[in-house]
mmCIF file of C-alpha atoms in Angstrom:
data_model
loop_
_atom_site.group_PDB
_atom_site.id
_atom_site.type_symbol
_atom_site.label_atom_id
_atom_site.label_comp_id
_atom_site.label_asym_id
_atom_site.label_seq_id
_atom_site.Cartn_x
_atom_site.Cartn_y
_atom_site.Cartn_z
ATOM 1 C CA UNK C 6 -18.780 17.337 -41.139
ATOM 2 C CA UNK C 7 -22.249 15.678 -42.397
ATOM 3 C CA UNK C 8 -25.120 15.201 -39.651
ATOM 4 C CA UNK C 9 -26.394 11.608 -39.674
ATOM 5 C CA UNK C 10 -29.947 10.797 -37.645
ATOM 6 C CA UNK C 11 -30.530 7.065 -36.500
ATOM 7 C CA UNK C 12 -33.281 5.728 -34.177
ATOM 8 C CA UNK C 13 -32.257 2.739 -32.122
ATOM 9 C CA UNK C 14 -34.239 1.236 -29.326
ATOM 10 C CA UNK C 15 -33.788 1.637 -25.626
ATOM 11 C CA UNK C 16 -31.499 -1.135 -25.237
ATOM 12 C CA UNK C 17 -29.152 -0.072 -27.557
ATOM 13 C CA UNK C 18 -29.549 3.561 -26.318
ATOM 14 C CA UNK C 19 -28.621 2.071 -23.006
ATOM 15 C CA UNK C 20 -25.120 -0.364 -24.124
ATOM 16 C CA UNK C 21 -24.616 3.123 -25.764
ATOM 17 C CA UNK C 22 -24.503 4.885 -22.359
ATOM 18 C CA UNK C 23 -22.680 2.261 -20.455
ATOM 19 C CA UNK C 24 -19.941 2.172 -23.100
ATOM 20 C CA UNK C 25 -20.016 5.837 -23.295
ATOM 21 C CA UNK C 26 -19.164 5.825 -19.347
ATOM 22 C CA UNK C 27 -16.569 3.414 -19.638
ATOM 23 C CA UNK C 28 -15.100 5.233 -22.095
ATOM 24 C CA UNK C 29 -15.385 7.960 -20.669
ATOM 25 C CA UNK C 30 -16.928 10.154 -23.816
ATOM 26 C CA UNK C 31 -20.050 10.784 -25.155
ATOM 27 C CA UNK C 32 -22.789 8.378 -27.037
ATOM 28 C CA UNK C 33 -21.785 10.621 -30.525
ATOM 29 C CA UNK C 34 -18.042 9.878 -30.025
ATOM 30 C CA UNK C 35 -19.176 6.171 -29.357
ATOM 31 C CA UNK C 36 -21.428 5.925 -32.493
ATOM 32 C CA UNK C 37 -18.903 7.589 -34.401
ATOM 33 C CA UNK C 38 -16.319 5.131 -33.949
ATOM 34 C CA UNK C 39 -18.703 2.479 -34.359
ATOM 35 C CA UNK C 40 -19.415 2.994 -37.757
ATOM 36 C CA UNK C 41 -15.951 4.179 -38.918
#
């Protein structure tokens, strides 16, 4: 698997959190699906 850096700004570090919490997963797994 490839490693992928991206900055994003406190607010969309923080919708990041709260959707990793609902989802009960990480912010990677979140990203991850994201993009796919």
């Amino acid at each position: 698997m490839k490693t992928l850096s991206v900055r994003i700004d406190e607010k969309e570090d923080k919708e990041l959190d709260s959707i990793a919490k609902k989802m009960k997963t990480d912010k990677s797994n979140v990203a991850r699906r994201a993009i796919a």
